[in-house]
PDB file of C-alpha atoms and ligand atoms in Angstrom:
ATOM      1  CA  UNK A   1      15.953  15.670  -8.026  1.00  0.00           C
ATOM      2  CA  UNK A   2      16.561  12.982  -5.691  1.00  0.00           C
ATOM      3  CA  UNK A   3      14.302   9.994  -6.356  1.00  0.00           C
ATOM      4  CA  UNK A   4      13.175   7.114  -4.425  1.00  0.00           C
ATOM      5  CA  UNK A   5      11.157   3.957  -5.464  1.00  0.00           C
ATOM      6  CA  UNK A   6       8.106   3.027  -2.916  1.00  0.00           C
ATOM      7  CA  UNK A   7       7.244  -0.713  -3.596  1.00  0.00           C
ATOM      8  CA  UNK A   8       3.740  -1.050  -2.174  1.00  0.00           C
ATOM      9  CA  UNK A   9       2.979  -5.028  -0.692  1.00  0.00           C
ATOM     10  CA  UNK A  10       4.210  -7.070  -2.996  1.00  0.00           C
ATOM     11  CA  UNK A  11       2.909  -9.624  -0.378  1.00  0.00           C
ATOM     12  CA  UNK A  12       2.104 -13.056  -0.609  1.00  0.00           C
ATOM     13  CA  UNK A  13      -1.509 -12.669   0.459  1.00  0.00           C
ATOM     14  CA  UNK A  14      -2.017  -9.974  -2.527  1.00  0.00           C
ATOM     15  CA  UNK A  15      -0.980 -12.591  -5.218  1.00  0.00           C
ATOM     16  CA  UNK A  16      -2.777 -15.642  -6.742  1.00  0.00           C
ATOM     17  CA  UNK A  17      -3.692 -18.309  -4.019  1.00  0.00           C
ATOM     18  CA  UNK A  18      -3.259 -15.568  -1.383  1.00  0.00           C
ATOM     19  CA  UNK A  19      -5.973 -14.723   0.896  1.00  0.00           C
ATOM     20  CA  UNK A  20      -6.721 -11.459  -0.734  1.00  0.00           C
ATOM     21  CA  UNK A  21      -5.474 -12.125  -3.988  1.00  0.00           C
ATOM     22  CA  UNK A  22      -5.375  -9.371  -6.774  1.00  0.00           C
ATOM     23  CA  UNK A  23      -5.279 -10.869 -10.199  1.00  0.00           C
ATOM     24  CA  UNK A  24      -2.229 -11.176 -12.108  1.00  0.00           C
ATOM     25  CA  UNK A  25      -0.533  -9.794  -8.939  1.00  0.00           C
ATOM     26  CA  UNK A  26       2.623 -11.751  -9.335  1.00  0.00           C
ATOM     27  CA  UNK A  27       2.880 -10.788 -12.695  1.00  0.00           C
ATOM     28  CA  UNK A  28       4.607  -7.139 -11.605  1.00  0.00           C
ATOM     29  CA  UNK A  29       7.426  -9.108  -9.447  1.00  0.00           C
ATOM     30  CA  UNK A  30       9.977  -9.415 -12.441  1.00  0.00           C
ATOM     31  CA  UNK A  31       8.695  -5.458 -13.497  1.00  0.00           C
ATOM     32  CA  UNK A  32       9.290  -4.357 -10.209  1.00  0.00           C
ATOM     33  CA  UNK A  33      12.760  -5.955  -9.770  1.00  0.00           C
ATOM     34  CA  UNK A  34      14.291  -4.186 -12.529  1.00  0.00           C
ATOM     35  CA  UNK A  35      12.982  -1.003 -11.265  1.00  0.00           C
ATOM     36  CA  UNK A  36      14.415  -1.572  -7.760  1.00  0.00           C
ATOM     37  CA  UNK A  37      18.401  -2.701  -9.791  1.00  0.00           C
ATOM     38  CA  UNK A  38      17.443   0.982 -11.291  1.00  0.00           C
ATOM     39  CA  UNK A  39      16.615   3.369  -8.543  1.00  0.00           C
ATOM     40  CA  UNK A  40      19.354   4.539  -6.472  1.00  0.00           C
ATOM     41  CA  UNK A  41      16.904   4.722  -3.455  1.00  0.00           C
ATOM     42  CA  UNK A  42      14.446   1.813  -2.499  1.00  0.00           C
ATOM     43  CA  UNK A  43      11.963   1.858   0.466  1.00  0.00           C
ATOM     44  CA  UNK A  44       9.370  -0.965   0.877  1.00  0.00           C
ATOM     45  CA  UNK A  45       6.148  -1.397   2.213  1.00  0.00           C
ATOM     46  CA  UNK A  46       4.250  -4.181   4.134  1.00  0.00           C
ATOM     47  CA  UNK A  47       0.743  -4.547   5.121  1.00  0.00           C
ATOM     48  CA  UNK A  48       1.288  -5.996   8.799  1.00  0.00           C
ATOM     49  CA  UNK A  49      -2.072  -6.546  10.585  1.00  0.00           C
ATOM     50  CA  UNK A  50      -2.064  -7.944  14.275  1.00  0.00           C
ATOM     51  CA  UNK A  51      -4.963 -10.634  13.809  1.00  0.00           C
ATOM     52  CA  UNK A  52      -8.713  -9.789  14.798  1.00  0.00           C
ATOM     53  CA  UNK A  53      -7.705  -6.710  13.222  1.00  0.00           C
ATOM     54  CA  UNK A  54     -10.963  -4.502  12.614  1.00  0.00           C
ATOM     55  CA  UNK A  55     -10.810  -4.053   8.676  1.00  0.00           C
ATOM     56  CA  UNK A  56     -11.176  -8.578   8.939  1.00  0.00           C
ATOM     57  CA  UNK A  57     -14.874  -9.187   7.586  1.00  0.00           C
ATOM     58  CA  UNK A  58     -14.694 -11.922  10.389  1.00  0.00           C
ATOM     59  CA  UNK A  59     -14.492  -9.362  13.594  1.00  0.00           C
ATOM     60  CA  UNK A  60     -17.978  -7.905  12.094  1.00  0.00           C
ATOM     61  CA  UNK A  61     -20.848 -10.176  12.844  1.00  0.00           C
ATOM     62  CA  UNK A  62     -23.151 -10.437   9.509  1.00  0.00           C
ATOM     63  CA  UNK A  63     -20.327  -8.608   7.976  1.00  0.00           C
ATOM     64  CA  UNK A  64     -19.051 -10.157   4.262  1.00  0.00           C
ATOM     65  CA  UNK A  65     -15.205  -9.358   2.718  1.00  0.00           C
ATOM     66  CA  UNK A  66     -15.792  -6.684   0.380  1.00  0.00           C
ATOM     67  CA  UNK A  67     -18.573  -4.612   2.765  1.00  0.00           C
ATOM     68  CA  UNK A  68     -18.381  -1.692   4.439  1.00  0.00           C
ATOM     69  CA  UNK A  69     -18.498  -0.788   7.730  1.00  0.00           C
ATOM     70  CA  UNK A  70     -18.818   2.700   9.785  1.00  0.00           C
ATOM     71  CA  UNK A  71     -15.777   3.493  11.854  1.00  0.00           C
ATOM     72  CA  UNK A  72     -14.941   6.350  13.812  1.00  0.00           C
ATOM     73  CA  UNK A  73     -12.505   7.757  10.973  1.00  0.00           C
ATOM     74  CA  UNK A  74     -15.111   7.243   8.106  1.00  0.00           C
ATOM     75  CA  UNK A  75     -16.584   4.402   6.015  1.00  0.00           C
ATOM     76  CA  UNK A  76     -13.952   1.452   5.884  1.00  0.00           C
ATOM     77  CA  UNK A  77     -13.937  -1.694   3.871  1.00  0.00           C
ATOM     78  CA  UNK A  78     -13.762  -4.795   4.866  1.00  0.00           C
ATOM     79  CA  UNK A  79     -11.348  -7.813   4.156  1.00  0.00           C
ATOM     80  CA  UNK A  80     -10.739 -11.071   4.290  1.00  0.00           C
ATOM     81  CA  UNK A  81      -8.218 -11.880   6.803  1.00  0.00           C
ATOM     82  CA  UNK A  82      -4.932 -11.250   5.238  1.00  0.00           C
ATOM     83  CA  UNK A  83      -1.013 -10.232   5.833  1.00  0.00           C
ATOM     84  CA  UNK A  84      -1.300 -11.321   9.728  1.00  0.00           C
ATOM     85  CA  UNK A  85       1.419 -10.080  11.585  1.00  0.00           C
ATOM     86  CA  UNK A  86       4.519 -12.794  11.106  1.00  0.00           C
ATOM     87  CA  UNK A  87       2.405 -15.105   8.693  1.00  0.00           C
ATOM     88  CA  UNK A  88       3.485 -16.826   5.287  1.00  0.00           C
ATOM     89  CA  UNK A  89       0.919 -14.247   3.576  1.00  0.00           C
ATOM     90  CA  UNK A  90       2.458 -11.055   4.909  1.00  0.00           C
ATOM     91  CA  UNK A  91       5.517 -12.519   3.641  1.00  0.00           C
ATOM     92  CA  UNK A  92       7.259 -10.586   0.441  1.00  0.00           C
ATOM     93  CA  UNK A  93       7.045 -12.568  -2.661  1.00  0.00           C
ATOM     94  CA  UNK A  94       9.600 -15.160  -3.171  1.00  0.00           C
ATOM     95  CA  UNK A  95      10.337 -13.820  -5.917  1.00  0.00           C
ATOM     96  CA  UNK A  96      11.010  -9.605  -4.765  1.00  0.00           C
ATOM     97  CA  UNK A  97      14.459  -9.153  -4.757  1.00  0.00           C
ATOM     98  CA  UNK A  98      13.708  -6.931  -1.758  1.00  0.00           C
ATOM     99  CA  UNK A  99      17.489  -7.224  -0.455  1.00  0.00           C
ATOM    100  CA  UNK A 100      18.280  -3.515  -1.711  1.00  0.00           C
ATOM    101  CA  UNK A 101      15.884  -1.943  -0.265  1.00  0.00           C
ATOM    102  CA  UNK A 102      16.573   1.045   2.776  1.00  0.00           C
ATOM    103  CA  UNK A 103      13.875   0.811   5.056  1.00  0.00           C
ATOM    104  CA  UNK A 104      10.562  -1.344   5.065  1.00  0.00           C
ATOM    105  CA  UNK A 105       7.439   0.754   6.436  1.00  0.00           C
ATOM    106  CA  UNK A 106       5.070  -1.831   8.204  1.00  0.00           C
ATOM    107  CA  UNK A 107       1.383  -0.215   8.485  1.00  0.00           C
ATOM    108  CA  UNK A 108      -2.274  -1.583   9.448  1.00  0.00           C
ATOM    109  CA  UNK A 109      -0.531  -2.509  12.800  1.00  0.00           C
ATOM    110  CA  UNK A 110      -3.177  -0.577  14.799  1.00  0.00           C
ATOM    111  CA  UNK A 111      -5.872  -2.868  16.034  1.00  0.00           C
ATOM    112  CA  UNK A 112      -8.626  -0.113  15.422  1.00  0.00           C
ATOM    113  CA  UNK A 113      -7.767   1.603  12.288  1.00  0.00           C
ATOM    114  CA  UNK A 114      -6.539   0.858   8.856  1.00  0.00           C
ATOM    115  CA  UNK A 115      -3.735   2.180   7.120  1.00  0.00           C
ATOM    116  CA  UNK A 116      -3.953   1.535   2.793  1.00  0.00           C
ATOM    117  CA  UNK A 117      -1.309   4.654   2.337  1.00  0.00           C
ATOM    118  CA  UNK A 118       2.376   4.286   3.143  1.00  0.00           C
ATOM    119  CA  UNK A 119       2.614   7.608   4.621  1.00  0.00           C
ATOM    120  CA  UNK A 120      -0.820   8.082   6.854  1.00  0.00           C
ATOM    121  CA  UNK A 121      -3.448   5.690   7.991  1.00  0.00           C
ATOM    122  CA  UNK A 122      -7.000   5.552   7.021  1.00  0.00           C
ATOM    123  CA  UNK A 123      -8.108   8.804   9.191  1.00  0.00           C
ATOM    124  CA  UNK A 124      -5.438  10.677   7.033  1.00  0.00           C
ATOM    125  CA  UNK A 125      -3.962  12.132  10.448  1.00  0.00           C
ATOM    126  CA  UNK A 126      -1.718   9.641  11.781  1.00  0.00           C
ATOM    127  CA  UNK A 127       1.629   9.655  10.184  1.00  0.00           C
ATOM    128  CA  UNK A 128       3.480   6.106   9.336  1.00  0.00           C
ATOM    129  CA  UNK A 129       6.757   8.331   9.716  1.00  0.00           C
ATOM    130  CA  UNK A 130       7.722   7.559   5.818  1.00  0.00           C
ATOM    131  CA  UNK A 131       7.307  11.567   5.052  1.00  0.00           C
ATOM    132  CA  UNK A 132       9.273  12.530   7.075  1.00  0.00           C
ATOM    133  CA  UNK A 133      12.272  10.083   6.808  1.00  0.00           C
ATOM    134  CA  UNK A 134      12.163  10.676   2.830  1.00  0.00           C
ATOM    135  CA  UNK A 135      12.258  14.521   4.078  1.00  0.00           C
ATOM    136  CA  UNK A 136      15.338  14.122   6.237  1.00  0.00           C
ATOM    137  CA  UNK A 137      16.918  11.814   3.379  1.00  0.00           C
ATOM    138  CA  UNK A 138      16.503  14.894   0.751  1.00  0.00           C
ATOM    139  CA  UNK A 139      14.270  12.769  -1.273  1.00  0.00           C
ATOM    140  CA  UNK A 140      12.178  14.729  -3.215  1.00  0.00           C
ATOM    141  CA  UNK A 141      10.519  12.613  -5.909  1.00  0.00           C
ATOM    142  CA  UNK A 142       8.532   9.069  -5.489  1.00  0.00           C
ATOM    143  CA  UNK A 143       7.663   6.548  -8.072  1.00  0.00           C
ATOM    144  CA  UNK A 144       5.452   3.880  -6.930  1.00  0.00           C
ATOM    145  CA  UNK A 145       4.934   0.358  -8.143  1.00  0.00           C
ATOM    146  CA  UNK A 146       2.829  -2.562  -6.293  1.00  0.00           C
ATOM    147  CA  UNK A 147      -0.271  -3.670  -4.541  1.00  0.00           C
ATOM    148  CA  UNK A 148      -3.109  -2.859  -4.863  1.00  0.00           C
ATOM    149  CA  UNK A 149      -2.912   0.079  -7.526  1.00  0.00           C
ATOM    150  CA  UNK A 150      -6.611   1.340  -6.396  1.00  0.00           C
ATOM    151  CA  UNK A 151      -5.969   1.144  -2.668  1.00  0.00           C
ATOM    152  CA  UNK A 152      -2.293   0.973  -1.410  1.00  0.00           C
ATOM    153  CA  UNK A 153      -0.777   2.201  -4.148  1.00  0.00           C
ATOM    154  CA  UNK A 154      -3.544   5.266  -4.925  1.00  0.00           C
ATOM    155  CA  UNK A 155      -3.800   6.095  -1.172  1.00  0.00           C
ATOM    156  CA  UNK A 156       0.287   6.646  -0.900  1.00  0.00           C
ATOM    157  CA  UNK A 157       0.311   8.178  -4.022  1.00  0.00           C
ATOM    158  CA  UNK A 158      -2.006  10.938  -3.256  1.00  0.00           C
ATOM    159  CA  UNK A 159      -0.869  11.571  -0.209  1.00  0.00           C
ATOM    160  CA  UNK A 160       2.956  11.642  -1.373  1.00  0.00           C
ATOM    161  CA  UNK A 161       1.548  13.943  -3.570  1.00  0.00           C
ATOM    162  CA  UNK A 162      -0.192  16.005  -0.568  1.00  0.00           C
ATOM    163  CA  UNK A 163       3.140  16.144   1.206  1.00  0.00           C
ATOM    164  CA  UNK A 164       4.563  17.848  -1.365  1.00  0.00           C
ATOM    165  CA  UNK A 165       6.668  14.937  -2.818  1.00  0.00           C
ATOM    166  CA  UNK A 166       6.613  15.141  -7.119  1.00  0.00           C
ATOM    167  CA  UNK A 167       4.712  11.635  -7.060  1.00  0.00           C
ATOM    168  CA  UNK A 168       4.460   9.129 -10.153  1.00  0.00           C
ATOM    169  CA  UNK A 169       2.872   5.764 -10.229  1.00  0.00           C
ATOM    170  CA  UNK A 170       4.379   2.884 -12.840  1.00  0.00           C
ATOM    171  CA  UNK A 171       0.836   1.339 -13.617  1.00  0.00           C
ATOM    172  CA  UNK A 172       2.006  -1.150 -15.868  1.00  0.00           C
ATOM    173  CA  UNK A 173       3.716  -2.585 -12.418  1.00  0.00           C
ATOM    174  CA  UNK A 174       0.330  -2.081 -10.478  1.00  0.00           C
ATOM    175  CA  UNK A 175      -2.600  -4.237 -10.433  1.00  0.00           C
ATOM    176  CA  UNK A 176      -5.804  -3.614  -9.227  1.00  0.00           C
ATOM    177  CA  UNK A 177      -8.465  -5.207  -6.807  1.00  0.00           C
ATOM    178  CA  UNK A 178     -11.004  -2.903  -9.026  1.00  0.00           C
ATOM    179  CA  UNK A 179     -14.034  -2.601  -6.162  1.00  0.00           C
ATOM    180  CA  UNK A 180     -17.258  -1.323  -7.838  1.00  0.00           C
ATOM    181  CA  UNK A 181     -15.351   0.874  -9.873  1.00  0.00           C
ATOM    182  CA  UNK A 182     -12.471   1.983  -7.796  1.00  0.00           C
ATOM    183  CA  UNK A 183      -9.391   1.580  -9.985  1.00  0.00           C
ATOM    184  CA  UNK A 184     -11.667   4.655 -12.467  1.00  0.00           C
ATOM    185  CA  UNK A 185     -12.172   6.418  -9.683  1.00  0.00           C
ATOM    186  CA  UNK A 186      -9.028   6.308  -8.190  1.00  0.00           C
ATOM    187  CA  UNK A 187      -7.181   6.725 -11.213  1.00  0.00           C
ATOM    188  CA  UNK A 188      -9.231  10.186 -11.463  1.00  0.00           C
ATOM    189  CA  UNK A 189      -8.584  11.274  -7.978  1.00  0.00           C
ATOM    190  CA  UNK A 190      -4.633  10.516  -8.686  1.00  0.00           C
ATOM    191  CA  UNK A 191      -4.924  12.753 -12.036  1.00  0.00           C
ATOM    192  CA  UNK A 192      -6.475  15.778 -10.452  1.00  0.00           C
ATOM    193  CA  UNK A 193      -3.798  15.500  -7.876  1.00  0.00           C
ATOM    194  CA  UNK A 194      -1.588  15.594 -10.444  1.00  0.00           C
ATOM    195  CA  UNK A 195       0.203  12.318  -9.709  1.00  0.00           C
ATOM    196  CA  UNK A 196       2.304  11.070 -12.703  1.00  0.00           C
ATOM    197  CA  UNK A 197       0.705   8.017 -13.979  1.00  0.00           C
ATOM    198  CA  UNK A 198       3.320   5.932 -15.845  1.00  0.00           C
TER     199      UNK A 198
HETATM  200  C1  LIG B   1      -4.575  -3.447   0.613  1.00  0.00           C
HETATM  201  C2  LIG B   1      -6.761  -3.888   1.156  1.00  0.00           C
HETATM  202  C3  LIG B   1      -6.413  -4.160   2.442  1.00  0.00           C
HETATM  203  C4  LIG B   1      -3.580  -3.055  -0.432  1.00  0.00           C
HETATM  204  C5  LIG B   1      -4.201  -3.714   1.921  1.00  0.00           C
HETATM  205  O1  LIG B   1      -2.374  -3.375  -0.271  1.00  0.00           O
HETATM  206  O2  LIG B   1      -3.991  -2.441  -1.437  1.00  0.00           O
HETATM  207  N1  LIG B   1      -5.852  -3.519   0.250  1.00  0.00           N
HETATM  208  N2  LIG B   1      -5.136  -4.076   2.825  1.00  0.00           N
HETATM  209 ZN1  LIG B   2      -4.622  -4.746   4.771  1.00  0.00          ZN
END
Protein backbone atom coordinates (compact mmCIF):
# COMPACT_ATOMS: atom_id res chain seq x y z
CA UNK A 1 0.00 0.00 0.00
CA UNK A 2 1.21 3.33 -0.72
CA UNK A 3 1.48 5.45 2.42
CA UNK A 4 1.65 9.02 3.14
CA UNK A 5 2.33 10.94 6.45
CA UNK A 6 -0.27 14.02 7.13
CA UNK A 7 1.48 16.34 9.74
CA UNK A 8 -1.41 18.33 11.18
CA UNK A 9 -0.18 22.27 12.43
CA UNK A 10 2.70 21.83 14.02
CA UNK A 11 2.32 25.69 14.26
CA UNK A 12 3.78 28.09 16.40
CA UNK A 13 0.51 29.36 17.82
CA UNK A 14 -0.41 25.56 18.90
CA UNK A 15 2.78 25.29 21.11
CA UNK A 16 3.72 26.77 24.55
CA UNK A 17 3.66 30.69 24.53
CA UNK A 18 1.51 30.50 21.37
CA UNK A 19 -1.77 32.09 21.25
CA UNK A 20 -3.66 28.88 21.36
CA UNK A 21 -1.24 26.83 22.95
CA UNK A 22 -1.81 22.99 23.49
CA UNK A 23 0.28 21.65 26.28
CA UNK A 24 3.37 19.87 25.72
CA UNK A 25 2.76 20.71 22.02
CA UNK A 26 6.37 21.08 21.13
CA UNK A 27 7.14 18.05 22.71
CA UNK A 28 5.95 15.89 19.34
CA UNK A 29 8.45 18.09 17.03
CA UNK A 30 11.54 15.68 17.48
CA UNK A 31 8.66 12.51 17.25
CA UNK A 32 7.35 13.87 14.28
CA UNK A 33 10.70 14.49 12.50
CA UNK A 34 11.75 11.03 12.55
CA UNK A 35 8.52 9.99 11.18
CA UNK A 36 8.72 12.46 8.27
CA UNK A 37 13.02 10.96 7.55
CA UNK A 38 10.69 7.59 7.52
CA UNK A 39 7.77 8.01 5.24
CA UNK A 40 8.42 8.01 1.68
CA UNK A 41 5.47 10.50 1.20
CA UNK A 42 5.00 13.72 3.39
CA UNK A 43 2.13 16.28 3.03
CA UNK A 44 1.69 19.10 5.62
CA UNK A 45 -0.91 21.04 6.98
CA UNK A 46 -1.36 24.71 8.15
CA UNK A 47 -4.09 26.43 9.88
CA UNK A 48 -4.10 29.83 7.80
CA UNK A 49 -6.88 32.19 9.01
CA UNK A 50 -7.32 35.69 7.23
CA UNK A 51 -7.76 37.88 10.52
CA UNK A 52 -11.37 38.82 11.89
CA UNK A 53 -11.87 35.38 10.93
CA UNK A 54 -15.35 34.17 12.42
CA UNK A 55 -14.16 31.12 14.67
CA UNK A 56 -11.91 34.52 16.69
CA UNK A 57 -13.85 34.84 20.15
CA UNK A 58 -13.09 38.62 19.42
CA UNK A 59 -15.50 39.00 16.12
CA UNK A 60 -18.42 37.74 18.65
CA UNK A 61 -19.50 40.47 20.96
CA UNK A 62 -19.93 38.88 24.68
CA UNK A 63 -18.37 35.93 23.09
CA UNK A 64 -15.26 34.17 25.35
CA UNK A 65 -12.34 31.70 23.57
CA UNK A 66 -13.53 28.37 24.29
CA UNK A 67 -17.60 29.20 23.61
CA UNK A 68 -19.71 28.28 21.15
CA UNK A 69 -21.44 29.94 18.71
CA UNK A 70 -24.38 29.01 16.08
CA UNK A 71 -23.29 29.19 12.48
CA UNK A 72 -24.98 28.37 9.46
CA UNK A 73 -23.02 24.90 9.14
CA UNK A 74 -23.68 23.88 12.85
CA UNK A 75 -22.43 24.74 16.36
CA UNK A 76 -18.73 26.10 16.06
CA UNK A 77 -16.22 26.90 18.71
CA UNK A 78 -14.63 29.68 19.30
CA UNK A 79 -10.86 30.75 19.55
CA UNK A 80 -8.57 32.96 20.49
CA UNK A 81 -7.08 34.67 17.63
CA UNK A 82 -4.48 32.42 16.29
CA UNK A 83 -2.35 31.25 13.00
CA UNK A 84 -3.26 34.74 11.14
CA UNK A 85 -2.59 34.54 7.69
CA UNK A 86 1.44 35.39 7.22
CA UNK A 87 2.03 35.81 11.11
CA UNK A 88 4.98 34.43 13.37
CA UNK A 89 2.16 32.05 14.97
CA UNK A 90 1.01 30.40 11.76
CA UNK A 91 4.56 29.86 11.28
CA UNK A 92 5.82 25.94 11.40
CA UNK A 93 7.86 25.23 14.40
CA UNK A 94 11.43 26.10 14.23
CA UNK A 95 12.13 23.12 14.96
CA UNK A 96 9.81 20.84 11.97
CA UNK A 97 12.11 19.76 9.59
CA UNK A 98 9.25 20.45 7.17
CA UNK A 99 11.79 20.70 4.07
CA UNK A 100 10.66 17.09 2.78
CA UNK A 101 7.48 17.53 2.67
CA UNK A 102 5.24 17.39 -1.01
CA UNK A 103 2.59 19.72 -0.68
CA UNK A 104 1.37 21.97 2.34
CA UNK A 105 -2.62 22.16 2.52
CA UNK A 106 -3.49 25.69 3.99
CA UNK A 107 -7.26 25.59 5.44
CA UNK A 108 -9.51 28.02 7.72
CA UNK A 109 -8.82 30.57 4.86
CA UNK A 110 -12.58 31.20 4.40
CA UNK A 111 -13.67 34.24 6.30
CA UNK A 112 -17.10 32.53 7.24
CA UNK A 113 -16.39 29.00 7.97
CA UNK A 114 -13.89 26.89 9.73
CA UNK A 115 -11.98 24.15 8.51
CA UNK A 116 -10.30 21.68 11.71
CA UNK A 117 -9.98 18.61 8.99
CA UNK A 118 -7.30 18.59 6.30
CA UNK A 119 -9.55 17.25 3.76
CA UNK A 120 -13.13 19.23 4.28
CA UNK A 121 -14.09 22.25 6.24
CA UNK A 122 -16.31 22.48 9.17
CA UNK A 123 -19.75 21.97 7.06
CA UNK A 124 -18.12 18.59 5.96
CA UNK A 125 -19.02 19.59 2.20
CA UNK A 126 -16.37 21.73 1.00
CA UNK A 127 -13.35 19.87 -0.09
CA UNK A 128 -9.64 21.33 0.83
CA UNK A 129 -8.61 19.31 -2.45
CA UNK A 130 -6.13 16.96 -0.21
CA UNK A 131 -8.49 13.75 -1.19
CA UNK A 132 -8.27 14.03 -4.15
CA UNK A 133 -4.54 14.87 -4.81
CA UNK A 134 -3.62 11.75 -2.44
CA UNK A 135 -6.19 9.93 -4.97
CA UNK A 136 -4.40 10.99 -8.13
CA UNK A 137 -0.93 10.27 -6.28
CA UNK A 138 -2.12 6.43 -5.66
CA UNK A 139 -1.87 7.02 -2.03
CA UNK A 140 -3.89 4.80 -0.31
CA UNK A 141 -2.99 4.79 3.39
CA UNK A 142 -2.56 7.98 5.91
CA UNK A 143 -0.88 8.15 9.21
CA UNK A 144 -1.37 11.27 11.02
CA UNK A 145 0.69 13.00 13.66
CA UNK A 146 0.19 16.76 15.06
CA UNK A 147 -2.07 19.42 16.36
CA UNK A 148 -4.54 19.28 18.01
CA UNK A 149 -5.18 15.38 18.33
CA UNK A 150 -9.04 16.11 19.39
CA UNK A 151 -9.72 18.66 16.67
CA UNK A 152 -7.32 18.81 13.61
CA UNK A 153 -5.97 15.74 13.89
CA UNK A 154 -9.53 13.71 14.81
CA UNK A 155 -11.47 15.77 12.19
CA UNK A 156 -8.85 14.65 9.20
CA UNK A 157 -8.65 11.45 10.53
CA UNK A 158 -12.23 10.58 10.30
CA UNK A 159 -12.78 11.98 7.35
CA UNK A 160 -9.59 10.27 5.66
CA UNK A 161 -11.21 7.49 6.96
CA UNK A 162 -14.72 8.51 5.23
CA UNK A 163 -12.92 8.88 1.93
CA UNK A 164 -11.98 5.62 1.95
CA UNK A 165 -8.24 6.17 2.82
CA UNK A 166 -6.94 3.09 5.54
CA UNK A 167 -6.35 5.98 8.21
CA UNK A 168 -4.04 5.65 11.45
CA UNK A 169 -3.25 8.29 13.96
CA UNK A 170 0.42 8.15 15.94
CA UNK A 171 -1.06 9.48 19.34
CA UNK A 172 2.01 9.40 21.13
CA UNK A 173 2.94 12.38 18.45
CA UNK A 174 -0.53 14.12 19.12
CA UNK A 175 -1.47 16.30 21.87
CA UNK A 176 -4.62 17.42 22.85
CA UNK A 177 -6.50 20.78 23.66
CA UNK A 178 -8.97 18.23 25.69
CA UNK A 179 -12.36 20.67 25.63
CA UNK A 180 -14.93 19.36 28.18
CA UNK A 181 -14.09 16.01 27.34
CA UNK A 182 -13.29 16.02 23.71
CA UNK A 183 -10.03 14.11 23.35
CA UNK A 184 -12.65 10.79 25.05
CA UNK A 185 -14.99 11.59 22.81
CA UNK A 186 -13.10 11.98 19.92
CA UNK A 187 -10.94 9.21 20.52
CA UNK A 188 -14.38 7.10 20.47
CA UNK A 189 -15.71 8.59 17.35
CA UNK A 190 -12.09 7.74 15.64
CA UNK A 191 -12.46 3.96 17.01
CA UNK A 192 -15.90 3.30 15.66
CA UNK A 193 -14.62 4.66 12.43
CA UNK A 194 -12.16 2.34 12.65
CA UNK A 195 -9.19 4.71 12.47
CA UNK A 196 -5.90 3.04 13.61
CA UNK A 197 -4.89 4.64 16.76
CA UNK A 198 -1.11 4.22 17.22
C1 LIG B 1 -7.15 23.77 15.66
C2 LIG B 1 -8.70 24.94 16.88
C3 LIG B 1 -8.72 25.93 15.95
C4 LIG B 1 -6.28 22.56 15.54
C5 LIG B 1 -7.16 24.77 14.70
O1 LIG B 1 -5.25 22.62 14.81
O2 LIG B 1 -6.60 21.54 16.18
N1 LIG B 1 -7.93 23.86 16.73
N2 LIG B 1 -7.95 25.85 14.87
ZN1 LIG C 1 -7.84 27.53 13.58
Amino acid sequence: MTQALIVIDVQNDFCPGGALAVAGGDEIVPLVNAMIARFEHVALTQDWHPSRHSSFASEHPGKNPFETVAMPYGEQTLWPDHCVQGSEGAAFHAGLVWTKAELVVRKGFRKGIDSYSAFFENDRRTPTGLAGYLKERGIEAVTLAGLATDFCVAYSALDAARCGFKATVAMNACRAIDLDGSLAAMTQRMKAAGVILE
